[in-house]
Amino acid sequence: MSIKENLENIKYKISQAEKKSGRKEGSVKLMAVSKFHPAEAVVEAFDAGQFLFGENRVQEASEKFPPLIEAHPEINVHMIGQLQSNKVKKAVTFASCIQSVDRLDLLKEIEKQCAKLDRTIKILFEVHTGEESKSGYESEALLRESIEAVAKGEFPHIIPCGFMTMAPFTDDEKLIRKSFITLRELSETLRREYTNLPLTELSMGMSGDFEIAIEEGSTLVRVGTAIFGERDYSK
Ligand SMILES: *Cc1c(COP(=O)(O)O)cnc(C)c1O
């Protein structure tokens, strides 16, 4: 199957999942996760109408995306992997959103680097929702501390857009669903409390579980393998 065919196939499944769960058609965005795949694969997806991409590692993304964005300004890339503070400076030069914000210190560094560039950036708060998943805010208290700081206006160059999570790596659909429900409920609670923040995005669901995620309220699914094929980690 070509990347184009894979994209069509996934878009069809997304629309079926939207219908099945009574969601509005077109309410779920598709991100193509291109980590470990070359720029040619991104171009192939772009030619098939895909504009939103996700990458895990700043170094890899910074080699791949700036020339692509220069040629095609419609292309957006979000950082979705755990981010070391010393990589923020480079990441904010090309990423339109950082989905993997998991600590207050990272917000401070993003603010500092965006202020220097006189740009604003979108962020999502990544929340740890499953036993086996490893990334994201570990506790609601720490998450609330960060949101409170944002709500007080401490980070004028940061636009908080919502939440992200990774379900545990398991075949147990119940556990996966539980993780998505946890994020949705948490987001509903926080949205009610912080009505002045645009916390509308729920980034959840990957190749193996995006249909479950959509049933549980996902607004953005991050799909890699099902679009680009298996990743070759030896490269
Ligand atoms: C790699 C990755 C994805 C995509 O995973 P697939 O199973 O290949 O679809 C999604 N989200 C995050 C955070 C990732 O690291």
Tab-separated table of C-alpha atoms and ligand atoms in Angstrom:
chain	number	residue	atom	x	y	z
A	1	MET	CA	0.000	0.000	0.000
A	2	SER	CA	1.223	3.504	-0.807
A	3	ILE	CA	1.286	6.360	1.708
A	4	LYS	CA	-1.571	7.924	-0.225
A	5	GLU	CA	-3.676	4.774	0.049
A	6	ASN	CA	-2.853	4.424	3.741
A	7	LEU	CA	-3.945	8.027	4.351
A	8	GLU	CA	-7.230	7.449	2.535
A	9	ASN	CA	-7.816	4.266	4.477
A	10	ILE	CA	-7.203	5.958	7.833
A	11	LYS	CA	-9.342	8.974	6.972
A	12	TYR	CA	-12.149	6.582	6.127
A	13	LYS	CA	-11.741	4.795	9.462
A	14	ILE	CA	-11.687	8.142	11.272
A	15	SER	CA	-14.955	9.178	9.645
A	16	GLN	CA	-16.518	5.803	10.522
A	17	ALA	CA	-15.419	6.186	14.146
A	18	GLU	CA	-16.811	9.739	14.202
A	19	LYS	CA	-20.167	8.470	12.978
A	20	LYS	CA	-20.219	5.488	15.312
A	21	SER	CA	-19.692	7.693	18.347
A	22	GLY	CA	-22.027	10.476	17.281
A	23	ARG	CA	-19.191	12.913	16.738
A	24	LYS	CA	-19.450	15.650	14.158
A	25	GLU	CA	-17.900	14.658	10.860
A	26	GLY	CA	-14.501	16.258	10.430
A	27	SER	CA	-14.100	16.949	14.148
A	28	VAL	CA	-11.004	14.752	14.436
A	29	LYS	CA	-7.710	15.962	12.970
A	30	LEU	CA	-5.147	13.529	11.601
A	31	MET	CA	-1.474	13.988	12.381
A	32	ALA	CA	1.034	11.941	10.378
A	33	VAL	CA	3.884	10.901	12.658
A	34	SER	CA	6.937	10.839	10.409
A	35	LYS	CA	9.682	10.007	12.911
A	36	PHE	CA	12.362	7.693	11.495
A	37	HIS	CA	10.982	8.238	7.995
A	38	PRO	CA	12.796	10.382	5.424
A	39	ALA	CA	11.755	13.754	4.023
A	40	GLU	CA	10.661	11.967	0.822
A	41	ALA	CA	7.964	10.169	2.797
A	42	VAL	CA	6.743	13.499	4.215
A	43	VAL	CA	6.609	14.948	0.704
A	44	GLU	CA	4.634	11.935	-0.500
A	45	ALA	CA	2.110	12.475	2.291
A	46	PHE	CA	1.999	16.217	1.597
A	47	ASP	CA	1.298	15.543	-2.087
A	48	ALA	CA	-1.618	13.382	-0.926
A	49	GLY	CA	-3.044	16.348	0.995
A	50	GLN	CA	-1.523	15.835	4.464
A	51	PHE	CA	-0.320	19.076	6.122
A	52	LEU	CA	0.064	18.148	9.812
A	53	PHE	CA	3.056	16.106	10.966
A	54	GLY	CA	4.511	14.936	14.268
A	55	GLU	CA	8.097	14.239	15.256
A	56	ASN	CA	9.705	12.926	18.439
A	57	ARG	CA	13.295	14.067	18.259
A	58	VAL	CA	14.339	17.674	17.779
A	59	GLN	CA	17.555	16.840	15.936
A	60	GLU	CA	15.803	14.649	13.368
A	61	ALA	CA	12.923	17.089	12.904
A	62	SER	CA	15.263	20.075	12.570
A	63	GLU	CA	17.038	18.387	9.678
A	64	LYS	CA	13.855	17.324	7.926
A	65	PHE	CA	11.277	20.038	8.348
A	66	PRO	CA	12.663	23.582	7.932
A	67	PRO	CA	13.355	23.092	4.176
A	68	LEU	CA	9.945	21.453	3.712
A	69	ILE	CA	8.167	24.283	5.532
A	70	GLU	CA	10.110	26.823	3.499
A	71	ALA	CA	8.882	25.187	0.292
A	72	HIS	CA	5.348	24.527	1.577
A	73	PRO	CA	4.261	26.945	4.339
A	74	GLU	CA	1.043	24.935	4.834
A	75	ILE	CA	3.107	22.222	6.511
A	76	ASN	CA	2.924	22.177	10.311
A	77	VAL	CA	5.044	20.044	12.566
A	78	HIS	CA	4.357	19.356	16.232
A	79	MET	CA	6.892	17.962	18.673
A	80	ILE	CA	5.362	14.954	20.424
A	81	GLY	CA	8.335	13.295	22.157
A	82	GLN	CA	9.867	13.885	25.557
A	83	LEU	CA	11.737	17.160	25.328
A	84	GLN	CA	14.947	18.054	27.119
A	85	SER	CA	15.180	21.710	28.077
A	86	ASN	CA	18.369	22.209	26.084
A	87	LYS	CA	16.518	21.216	22.883
A	88	VAL	CA	13.783	23.832	23.251
A	89	LYS	CA	15.807	26.611	21.663
A	90	LYS	CA	16.021	24.703	18.393
A	91	ALA	CA	12.497	23.234	18.546
A	92	VAL	CA	10.770	26.613	18.737
A	93	THR	CA	12.432	27.752	15.517
A	94	PHE	CA	10.313	25.412	13.398
A	95	ALA	CA	7.588	23.635	15.450
A	96	SER	CA	4.105	25.154	15.581
A	97	CYS	CA	3.144	23.218	18.715
A	98	ILE	CA	4.829	21.291	21.495
A	99	GLN	CA	2.459	18.538	22.579
A	100	SER	CA	4.773	16.972	25.146
A	101	VAL	CA	4.884	19.615	27.873
A	102	ASP	CA	5.286	17.642	31.097
A	103	ARG	CA	6.786	20.061	33.638
A	104	LEU	CA	6.815	23.673	34.745
A	105	ASP	CA	10.522	24.076	33.966
A	106	LEU	CA	9.830	23.194	30.352
A	107	LEU	CA	7.144	25.903	30.125
A	108	LYS	CA	9.662	28.403	31.512
A	109	GLU	CA	12.247	27.442	28.914
A	110	ILE	CA	9.722	27.543	26.044
A	111	GLU	CA	8.617	31.004	27.189
A	112	LYS	CA	12.217	32.219	27.381
A	113	GLN	CA	13.151	30.961	23.922
A	114	CYS	CA	9.941	32.152	22.253
A	115	ALA	CA	10.331	35.597	23.841
A	116	LYS	CA	13.810	35.840	22.287
A	117	LEU	CA	12.350	35.038	18.862
A	118	ASP	CA	9.328	37.261	19.477
A	119	ARG	CA	6.987	34.408	18.525
A	120	THR	CA	4.155	32.569	20.234
A	121	ILE	CA	3.814	28.793	20.255
A	122	LYS	CA	1.000	26.396	21.001
A	123	ILE	CA	1.440	23.736	23.632
A	124	LEU	CA	-0.453	20.755	25.008
A	125	PHE	CA	-0.059	19.393	28.508
A	126	GLU	CA	0.954	15.748	28.311
A	127	VAL	CA	-0.648	13.686	31.030
A	128	HIS	CA	0.420	10.286	32.306
A	129	THR	CA	-2.770	8.218	32.236
A	130	GLY	CA	-1.727	4.562	32.001
A	131	GLU	CA	0.270	2.261	34.250
A	132	GLU	CA	2.867	1.363	31.656
A	133	SER	CA	3.211	4.634	29.812
A	134	LYS	CA	6.170	6.634	30.913
A	135	SER	CA	5.776	10.238	29.883
A	136	GLY	CA	3.630	13.150	30.972
A	137	TYR	CA	2.670	14.882	34.208
A	138	GLU	CA	2.747	12.292	36.973
A	139	SER	CA	0.223	13.968	39.222
A	140	GLU	CA	-2.772	16.224	38.898
A	141	ALA	CA	-1.199	18.555	41.464
A	142	LEU	CA	1.853	19.175	39.271
A	143	LEU	CA	-0.334	19.628	36.202
A	144	ARG	CA	-2.499	22.137	38.063
A	145	GLU	CA	0.557	24.070	39.210
A	146	SER	CA	1.566	24.527	35.556
A	147	ILE	CA	-1.918	25.459	34.343
A	148	GLU	CA	-2.271	27.920	37.195
A	149	ALA	CA	0.989	29.611	36.175
A	150	VAL	CA	-0.222	29.838	32.571
A	151	ALA	CA	-3.611	31.175	33.694
A	152	LYS	CA	-1.898	33.884	35.751
A	153	GLY	CA	-0.252	35.140	32.580
A	154	GLU	CA	3.304	34.080	33.390
A	155	PHE	CA	3.897	32.792	29.859
A	156	PRO	CA	2.688	35.373	27.355
A	157	HIS	CA	4.365	33.603	24.420
A	158	ILE	CA	2.617	30.297	25.106
A	159	ILE	CA	-0.893	29.357	23.957
A	160	PRO	CA	-2.196	26.393	25.968
A	161	CYS	CA	-4.467	24.421	23.621
A	162	GLY	CA	-5.347	21.271	25.530
A	163	PHE	CA	-4.017	17.885	26.526
A	164	MET	CA	-2.164	14.882	25.157
A	165	THR	CA	-1.705	11.342	26.370
A	166	MET	CA	-0.331	7.979	25.327
A	167	ALA	CA	-2.299	4.891	26.228
A	168	PRO	CA	-0.379	2.019	27.824
A	169	PHE	CA	1.280	-0.453	25.449
A	170	THR	CA	-1.120	-3.352	25.846
A	171	ASP	CA	-3.672	-5.364	23.892
A	172	ASP	CA	-6.168	-4.902	26.701
A	173	GLU	CA	-8.778	-2.607	25.163
A	174	LYS	CA	-10.258	-1.847	28.577
A	175	LEU	CA	-6.985	-0.417	29.845
A	176	ILE	CA	-6.491	1.636	26.697
A	177	ARG	CA	-10.010	3.014	26.895
A	178	LYS	CA	-9.599	3.772	30.584
A	179	SER	CA	-6.538	5.868	29.839
A	180	PHE	CA	-8.447	7.930	27.229
A	181	ILE	CA	-11.417	8.355	29.556
A	182	THR	CA	-9.087	9.584	32.297
A	183	LEU	CA	-7.731	12.300	30.011
A	184	ARG	CA	-11.159	13.330	28.755
A	185	GLU	CA	-12.599	13.642	32.252
A	186	LEU	CA	-9.590	15.556	33.505
A	187	SER	CA	-9.811	17.925	30.553
A	188	GLU	CA	-13.523	18.503	31.184
A	189	THR	CA	-12.842	19.369	34.819
A	190	LEU	CA	-10.010	21.752	33.976
A	191	ARG	CA	-11.941	23.388	31.139
A	192	ARG	CA	-14.741	24.216	33.555
A	193	GLU	CA	-12.253	25.778	35.968
A	194	TYR	CA	-10.172	27.670	33.421
A	195	THR	CA	-12.802	29.036	31.092
A	196	ASN	CA	-10.437	31.768	29.911
A	197	LEU	CA	-7.949	29.228	28.518
A	198	PRO	CA	-8.565	27.610	25.091
A	199	LEU	CA	-8.054	24.039	26.335
A	200	THR	CA	-10.052	22.393	23.542
A	201	GLU	CA	-7.612	19.893	22.036
A	202	LEU	CA	-7.504	16.266	23.137
A	203	SER	CA	-4.564	14.596	21.402
A	204	MET	CA	-4.969	10.866	21.879
A	205	GLY	CA	-4.886	7.750	19.736
A	206	MET	CA	-2.150	6.156	17.626
A	207	SER	CA	-2.086	3.509	14.852
A	208	GLY	CA	-3.349	0.719	17.095
A	209	ASP	CA	-5.954	2.577	19.114
A	210	PHE	CA	-7.144	5.716	17.318
A	211	GLU	CA	-10.689	4.429	16.834
A	212	ILE	CA	-11.093	3.857	20.579
A	213	ALA	CA	-9.607	7.308	21.209
A	214	ILE	CA	-12.152	8.914	18.870
A	215	GLU	CA	-14.993	7.149	20.661
A	216	GLU	CA	-13.669	8.672	23.883
A	217	GLY	CA	-13.438	12.224	22.565
A	218	SER	CA	-10.097	12.593	20.805
A	219	THR	CA	-9.834	15.686	18.590
A	220	LEU	CA	-6.419	14.815	17.145
A	221	VAL	CA	-4.998	11.371	16.417
A	222	ARG	CA	-1.259	10.793	15.951
A	223	VAL	CA	-0.724	8.030	13.413
A	224	GLY	CA	2.690	6.825	12.277
A	225	THR	CA	3.037	3.164	11.392
A	226	ALA	CA	-0.354	2.847	9.711
A	227	ILE	CA	0.623	5.646	7.300
A	228	PHE	CA	4.361	5.232	6.747
A	229	GLY	CA	4.936	1.567	7.645
A	230	GLU	CA	7.226	0.092	10.285
A	231	ARG	CA	10.038	2.287	11.591
A	232	ASP	CA	13.643	1.181	11.093
A	233	TYR	CA	15.254	2.037	14.454
A	234	SER	CA	18.681	0.966	13.273
A	235	LYS	CA	19.032	4.132	11.208
B	1	LIG	C1	5.516	7.323	17.622
B	1	LIG	C2	4.400	8.038	18.263
B	1	LIG	C3	3.120	7.990	17.699
B	1	LIG	C4	2.760	7.149	16.479
B	1	LIG	O1	2.785	5.802	16.803
B	1	LIG	P1	2.247	4.668	15.757
B	1	LIG	O2	1.954	3.519	16.637
B	1	LIG	O3	3.367	4.421	14.812
B	1	LIG	O4	1.066	5.214	15.092
B	1	LIG	C5	2.126	8.743	18.321
B	1	LIG	N1	2.366	9.481	19.410
B	1	LIG	C6	3.581	9.543	19.992
B	1	LIG	C7	3.784	10.394	21.196
B	1	LIG	C8	4.639	8.815	19.440
B	1	LIG	O5	5.825	8.856	20.033
